Amino acid sequence: MQNYARIGIFGILALVALRVGCGWHFYMEGASKVKSHTFSSEGFLNGAKGPLAGKFQELIWDKDGSFRLNQETVNAYFIDAAEKSAVHFGLTDEQKKQLDRVRRRYANVDKNKRFSGKLNDVYDEASEDVFKYWESVGRLENMEDAALWTQVSSLRGQKEKIEADRMASVKPTMAAVDAIWNQYEGQLNAVATPEQLQQAGYFRFNRPGEGVLTTRTVDKIIPIFDMVVGILLMLGLLTPLAAWAGALFLISVVLSQMPGFPGTDPTYFQAVEALAMIVLATTDAGRYAGLDFIPWAWWQSKKKKSPATTTAPAAT
């Protein structure tokens, strides 16, 4: 079937400008995240609203803080991690003594069940906030059991506000526990010799129940993803693939704030850019002032060189 569609010079210029503009935006978003060293997707995922909110929030490990704010449980994990690292590296008796000093410096429980160490300094400083947190847990559980709280939008909003206020007071404590956790992991590995590290590999002090795809993984992927999509679009290389990837990402942002759901933030900008990316993906935008022109031109020349099929004249 003959395709009679044509695009004029101004249409070509518009597509090139749209491609480069979207690419520049994606690249700068990724570059700014890399430079800041503070990018976290947790706020975005935690703020998701609508029917799909639960799916987004599943990526947040210990979303409600019930693990990190349980002092006894976290101390037990810290102590257990030291024992596992000793087995992992096959430490000598002297190294085990050094490891025990490291463990006591971070998390220690004496025979009277008194806590000490850097980890427990965090809990001591936030003892009042942690106490109020656990005090409110039962109240919120009762709200969740009452169907009225989920059916009436105004009451649902009140419940969300109570949850937000409760979490706001303990977020610094949770962040401090995360920081101590990462420091402790580094110190456990520092006890091993270079030879032990090379042979056994780095010891990972994993969070219990943390899956493969969590905020820690997302925080590493998103900045690189943004930059790669941006570079490909600006170069006009693999444009359909890059544009569809960007469009799907933007659509996921829109779905995280489901339009029409109470309390959602507007996502008009992301929706409009997603439509622009779909246009780029479906119009061969990369072959205009882009590197996609090279394979396209090669394919066109190959088609022209192929022998034309002719019909033999009928016998007389």
Short mmCIF file of C-alpha atoms in Angstrom, two decimals:
data_model
loop_
_atom_site.label_atom_id
_atom_site.label_comp_id
_atom_site.label_asym_id
_atom_site.label_seq_id
_atom_site.Cartn_x
_atom_site.Cartn_y
_atom_site.Cartn_z
CA MET A 1 0.00 0.00 0.00
CA GLN A 2 1.40 3.34 -1.03
CA ASN A 3 2.02 5.80 1.80
CA TYR A 4 1.14 9.31 0.70
CA ALA A 5 1.92 10.95 4.05
CA ARG A 6 4.51 13.71 3.80
CA ILE A 7 6.11 16.02 6.34
CA GLY A 8 7.33 19.47 5.39
CA ILE A 9 10.51 21.26 6.42
CA PHE A 10 8.78 23.01 9.34
CA GLY A 11 7.40 19.70 10.53
CA ILE A 12 10.90 18.23 10.43
CA LEU A 13 12.33 21.18 12.36
CA ALA A 14 9.55 20.85 14.94
CA LEU A 15 10.29 17.14 15.43
CA VAL A 16 14.02 17.79 15.80
CA ALA A 17 13.37 20.58 18.31
CA LEU A 18 10.95 18.38 20.26
CA ARG A 19 13.41 15.48 20.31
CA VAL A 20 16.36 17.59 21.43
CA GLY A 21 14.24 19.48 23.99
CA CYS A 22 12.87 16.32 25.61
CA GLY A 23 16.33 14.75 25.51
CA TRP A 24 17.91 17.77 27.18
CA HIS A 25 15.25 17.73 29.90
CA PHE A 26 15.81 14.04 30.66
CA TYR A 27 19.60 14.43 30.63
CA MET A 28 19.57 17.41 33.00
CA GLU A 29 17.18 15.64 35.38
CA GLY A 30 19.56 12.69 35.57
CA ALA A 31 22.69 14.84 35.85
CA SER A 32 21.22 16.91 38.68
CA LYS A 33 20.36 13.74 40.61
CA VAL A 34 23.91 12.42 40.19
CA LYS A 35 25.50 15.72 41.26
CA SER A 36 23.30 16.19 44.32
CA HIS A 37 24.25 12.80 45.89
CA THR A 38 21.02 13.15 47.89
CA PHE A 39 18.44 11.87 45.41
CA SER A 40 15.90 9.53 46.94
CA SER A 41 12.77 8.11 45.37
CA GLU A 42 11.27 7.34 48.76
CA GLY A 43 9.34 10.62 49.00
CA PHE A 44 7.85 10.14 45.54
CA LEU A 45 6.88 6.52 46.20
CA ASN A 46 5.58 7.22 49.68
CA GLY A 47 3.43 10.07 48.36
CA ALA A 48 1.71 7.88 45.75
CA LYS A 49 -2.10 8.05 45.85
CA GLY A 50 -4.83 6.13 44.13
CA PRO A 51 -5.59 2.46 43.46
CA LEU A 52 -1.95 1.75 42.55
CA ALA A 53 -0.44 3.49 45.58
CA GLY A 54 0.18 0.20 47.34
CA LYS A 55 2.20 -1.14 44.40
CA PHE A 56 4.48 1.90 44.42
CA GLN A 57 4.87 1.87 48.21
CA GLU A 58 5.82 -1.82 48.20
CA LEU A 59 9.21 -0.68 46.88
CA ILE A 60 9.90 1.14 50.16
CA TRP A 61 11.60 -1.16 52.64
CA ASP A 62 10.19 -0.82 56.17
CA LYS A 63 7.78 1.88 55.00
CA ASP A 64 6.06 2.23 58.36
CA GLY A 65 9.32 2.11 60.34
CA SER A 66 8.15 -0.81 62.47
CA PHE A 67 11.48 -2.61 62.04
CA ARG A 68 13.95 0.27 62.35
CA LEU A 69 12.12 1.71 65.36
CA ASN A 70 12.22 -1.59 67.25
CA GLN A 71 15.43 -1.12 69.25
CA GLU A 72 15.68 -4.68 70.55
CA THR A 73 15.15 -6.27 67.11
CA VAL A 74 17.67 -4.03 65.34
CA ASN A 75 20.31 -4.67 68.01
CA ALA A 76 19.79 -8.41 67.58
CA TYR A 77 20.35 -8.05 63.81
CA PHE A 78 23.54 -6.03 64.35
CA ILE A 79 24.94 -8.67 66.71
CA ASP A 80 23.93 -11.48 64.34
CA ALA A 81 25.58 -9.67 61.40
CA ALA A 82 28.92 -9.64 63.22
CA GLU A 83 28.72 -13.40 63.77
CA LYS A 84 27.80 -14.00 60.12
CA SER A 85 30.65 -11.82 58.86
CA ALA A 86 33.14 -13.83 60.95
CA VAL A 87 31.94 -17.03 59.26
CA HIS A 88 31.80 -15.33 55.84
CA PHE A 89 35.47 -14.29 55.95
CA GLY A 90 36.78 -17.15 58.10
CA LEU A 91 38.33 -14.70 60.58
CA THR A 92 41.21 -15.63 62.86
CA ASP A 93 40.89 -15.45 66.65
CA GLU A 94 42.69 -12.10 66.68
CA GLN A 95 40.38 -10.74 64.00
CA LYS A 96 37.35 -11.96 65.94
CA LYS A 97 38.51 -9.89 68.93
CA GLN A 98 38.79 -6.87 66.65
CA LEU A 99 35.34 -7.64 65.25
CA ASP A 100 33.89 -7.83 68.76
CA ARG A 101 35.28 -4.37 69.52
CA VAL A 102 33.65 -3.04 66.36
CA ARG A 103 30.35 -4.65 67.28
CA ARG A 104 30.43 -3.22 70.82
CA ARG A 105 31.17 0.21 69.43
CA TYR A 106 27.98 0.10 67.38
CA ALA A 107 25.55 -2.21 69.22
CA ASN A 108 25.91 -3.85 72.59
CA VAL A 109 23.51 -5.33 75.14
CA ASP A 110 24.79 -6.17 78.62
CA LYS A 111 23.47 -8.88 80.95
CA ASN A 112 20.98 -6.40 82.42
CA LYS A 113 19.62 -5.77 78.91
CA ARG A 114 20.99 -2.25 78.81
CA PHE A 115 21.81 -0.98 75.34
CA SER A 116 24.93 0.95 74.38
CA GLY A 117 26.85 1.94 71.25
CA LYS A 118 26.33 4.32 68.34
CA LEU A 119 23.10 2.66 67.27
CA ASN A 120 21.57 3.01 70.70
CA ASP A 121 22.68 6.62 71.02
CA VAL A 122 20.24 7.30 68.17
CA TYR A 123 17.39 5.63 70.05
CA ASP A 124 18.25 7.45 73.28
CA GLU A 125 18.11 10.84 71.58
CA ALA A 126 14.75 10.06 69.98
CA SER A 127 13.21 8.10 72.85
CA GLU A 128 10.19 10.40 73.20
CA ASP A 129 9.37 10.35 69.48
CA VAL A 130 9.78 6.58 69.31
CA PHE A 131 7.51 6.12 72.34
CA LYS A 132 4.79 8.28 70.74
CA TYR A 133 5.17 6.35 67.51
CA TRP A 134 4.44 3.01 69.15
CA GLU A 135 1.65 4.59 71.17
CA SER A 136 -0.13 5.61 67.95
CA VAL A 137 0.25 2.22 66.24
CA GLY A 138 -2.75 0.69 68.00
CA ARG A 139 -4.91 3.71 67.25
CA LEU A 140 -4.17 3.54 63.54
CA GLU A 141 -4.79 -0.20 63.45
CA ASN A 142 -8.26 0.39 64.88
CA MET A 143 -8.90 2.99 62.17
CA GLU A 144 -7.88 0.54 59.46
CA ASP A 145 -10.25 -2.08 60.87
CA ALA A 146 -13.17 0.37 60.59
CA ALA A 147 -14.49 0.33 57.02
CA LEU A 148 -15.89 3.86 57.48
CA TRP A 149 -12.38 5.32 57.40
CA THR A 150 -11.73 3.97 53.93
CA GLN A 151 -15.17 4.68 52.48
CA VAL A 152 -15.59 8.34 53.48
CA SER A 153 -13.06 10.57 51.70
CA SER A 154 -12.96 13.24 54.45
CA LEU A 155 -12.27 10.66 57.16
CA ARG A 156 -9.74 8.96 54.92
CA GLY A 157 -7.94 12.28 54.66
CA GLN A 158 -7.86 12.59 58.46
CA LYS A 159 -6.33 9.14 58.77
CA GLU A 160 -3.69 10.01 56.16
CA LYS A 161 -2.84 13.20 58.07
CA ILE A 162 -2.42 11.28 61.33
CA GLU A 163 -0.12 8.82 59.57
CA ALA A 164 1.89 11.62 57.99
CA ASP A 165 2.30 13.46 61.31
CA ARG A 166 3.33 10.26 63.05
CA MET A 167 5.98 9.43 60.45
CA ALA A 168 7.31 13.00 60.24
CA SER A 169 8.47 12.87 63.86
CA VAL A 170 10.47 9.65 63.44
CA LYS A 171 11.86 10.07 59.91
CA PRO A 172 15.14 11.60 61.24
CA THR A 173 15.54 8.58 63.54
CA MET A 174 14.93 6.13 60.69
CA ALA A 175 17.44 7.99 58.51
CA ALA A 176 20.00 7.91 61.34
CA VAL A 177 19.52 4.14 61.75
CA ASP A 178 20.08 3.73 57.99
CA ALA A 179 23.31 5.75 58.21
CA ILE A 180 24.58 3.70 61.17
CA TRP A 181 23.61 0.51 59.31
CA ASN A 182 25.74 1.50 56.29
CA GLN A 183 28.68 2.52 58.51
CA TYR A 184 28.50 -0.76 60.39
CA GLU A 185 28.53 -2.76 57.16
CA GLY A 186 31.69 -0.96 56.10
CA GLN A 187 33.36 -1.57 59.46
CA LEU A 188 32.53 -5.30 59.37
CA ASN A 189 34.26 -5.57 55.99
CA ALA A 190 37.21 -3.49 57.20
CA VAL A 191 38.15 -6.24 59.69
CA ALA A 192 38.94 -8.64 56.83
CA THR A 193 42.27 -8.62 55.02
CA PRO A 194 42.42 -7.81 51.27
CA GLU A 195 43.02 -11.50 50.60
CA GLN A 196 39.94 -12.50 52.61
CA LEU A 197 37.84 -9.88 50.83
CA GLN A 198 39.00 -11.10 47.44
CA GLN A 199 38.36 -14.74 48.27
CA ALA A 200 35.04 -14.45 50.13
CA GLY A 201 33.68 -11.29 48.54
CA TYR A 202 32.12 -8.22 50.16
CA PHE A 203 29.86 -8.99 53.14
CA ARG A 204 26.38 -7.54 52.63
CA PHE A 205 24.48 -6.62 55.77
CA ASN A 206 21.08 -6.97 54.09
CA ARG A 207 17.87 -5.54 55.46
CA PRO A 208 15.42 -8.30 56.43
CA GLY A 209 12.59 -8.63 53.94
CA GLU A 210 14.19 -6.26 51.44
CA GLY A 211 13.54 -7.40 47.87
CA VAL A 212 15.67 -6.96 44.77
CA LEU A 213 13.76 -3.91 43.52
CA THR A 214 13.63 -1.38 46.35
CA THR A 215 14.30 2.33 46.74
CA ARG A 216 18.03 1.65 47.07
CA THR A 217 18.02 -0.02 43.65
CA VAL A 218 15.67 2.54 42.12
CA ASP A 219 17.84 5.41 43.40
CA LYS A 220 20.80 3.97 41.50
CA ILE A 221 18.88 3.22 38.30
CA ILE A 222 16.76 6.36 37.79
CA PRO A 223 19.58 8.95 37.40
CA ILE A 224 21.42 6.74 34.89
CA PHE A 225 18.16 5.93 33.10
CA ASP A 226 17.32 9.63 32.75
CA MET A 227 20.76 10.47 31.39
CA VAL A 228 20.83 7.57 28.91
CA VAL A 229 17.36 8.38 27.55
CA GLY A 230 18.35 12.04 27.26
CA ILE A 231 21.60 11.34 25.41
CA LEU A 232 19.95 8.91 22.98
CA LEU A 233 17.21 11.40 22.17
CA MET A 234 19.62 14.29 21.62
CA LEU A 235 21.76 12.12 19.34
CA GLY A 236 18.74 10.70 17.58
CA LEU A 237 20.03 7.19 18.24
CA LEU A 238 17.62 4.31 18.94
CA THR A 239 14.97 7.00 19.19
CA PRO A 240 11.86 4.75 19.26
CA LEU A 241 13.32 2.64 22.08
CA ALA A 242 14.47 5.65 24.12
CA ALA A 243 11.22 7.55 23.58
CA TRP A 244 9.01 4.61 24.55
CA ALA A 245 11.12 4.01 27.67
CA GLY A 246 10.77 7.67 28.64
CA ALA A 247 7.04 7.67 27.89
CA LEU A 248 6.39 4.60 30.04
CA PHE A 249 8.39 6.12 32.89
CA LEU A 250 6.36 9.35 32.71
CA ILE A 251 3.10 7.38 32.53
CA SER A 252 4.12 5.60 35.74
CA VAL A 253 4.58 9.01 37.37
CA VAL A 254 1.07 10.01 36.28
CA LEU A 255 -0.38 6.75 37.60
CA SER A 256 1.31 7.32 40.97
CA GLN A 257 -0.98 10.34 41.37
CA MET A 258 -4.12 8.86 39.82
CA PRO A 259 -6.15 11.72 38.30
CA GLY A 260 -9.48 12.17 40.07
CA PHE A 261 -8.40 10.46 43.27
CA PRO A 262 -8.72 12.62 46.44
CA GLY A 263 -5.53 14.36 47.54
CA THR A 264 -3.49 13.68 44.41
CA ASP A 265 -0.98 16.20 43.07
CA PRO A 266 -1.37 17.44 39.48
CA THR A 267 0.75 15.62 36.90
CA TYR A 268 -0.16 17.63 33.80
CA PHE A 269 3.45 18.34 32.86
CA GLN A 270 4.41 14.66 32.99
CA ALA A 271 1.30 13.68 30.98
CA VAL A 272 2.06 16.22 28.25
CA GLU A 273 5.71 15.15 28.02
CA ALA A 274 4.63 11.49 27.86
CA LEU A 275 2.48 12.33 24.83
CA ALA A 276 5.43 14.16 23.26
CA MET A 277 7.61 11.09 23.78
CA ILE A 278 5.00 8.88 22.10
CA VAL A 279 5.04 11.25 19.11
CA LEU A 280 8.84 10.92 18.91
CA ALA A 281 8.64 7.13 19.19
CA THR A 282 6.12 6.76 16.36
CA THR A 283 7.36 9.28 13.76
CA ASP A 284 10.92 8.16 13.00
CA ALA A 285 12.09 11.39 14.63
CA GLY A 286 15.64 10.09 14.96
CA ARG A 287 16.31 10.03 11.22
CA TYR A 288 15.97 13.80 10.98
CA ALA A 289 19.32 15.32 12.02
CA GLY A 290 19.96 12.19 14.07
CA LEU A 291 22.07 9.04 13.96
CA ASP A 292 19.04 6.90 13.17
CA PHE A 293 19.40 8.28 9.63
CA ILE A 294 22.39 5.97 9.02
CA PRO A 295 20.57 2.59 9.34
CA TRP A 296 17.49 4.09 7.66
CA ALA A 297 19.54 5.27 4.64
CA TRP A 298 21.33 1.90 4.46
CA TRP A 299 18.00 0.07 4.43
CA GLN A 300 16.59 2.37 1.74
CA SER A 301 19.64 1.85 -0.50
CA LYS A 302 19.43 -1.90 0.01
CA LYS A 303 15.81 -1.91 -1.11
CA LYS A 304 16.67 0.09 -4.25
CA LYS A 305 19.49 -2.29 -5.19
CA SER A 306 17.36 -5.42 -4.88
CA PRO A 307 16.31 -6.70 -8.35
CA ALA A 308 12.79 -5.77 -9.32
CA THR A 309 10.42 -8.65 -9.87
CA THR A 310 9.05 -8.60 -13.42
CA THR A 311 6.38 -10.66 -15.09
CA ALA A 312 7.50 -12.77 -18.08
CA PRO A 313 5.68 -11.93 -21.35
CA ALA A 314 2.95 -14.34 -22.30
CA ALA A 315 3.83 -16.87 -25.01
CA THR A 316 2.29 -16.21 -28.41
#
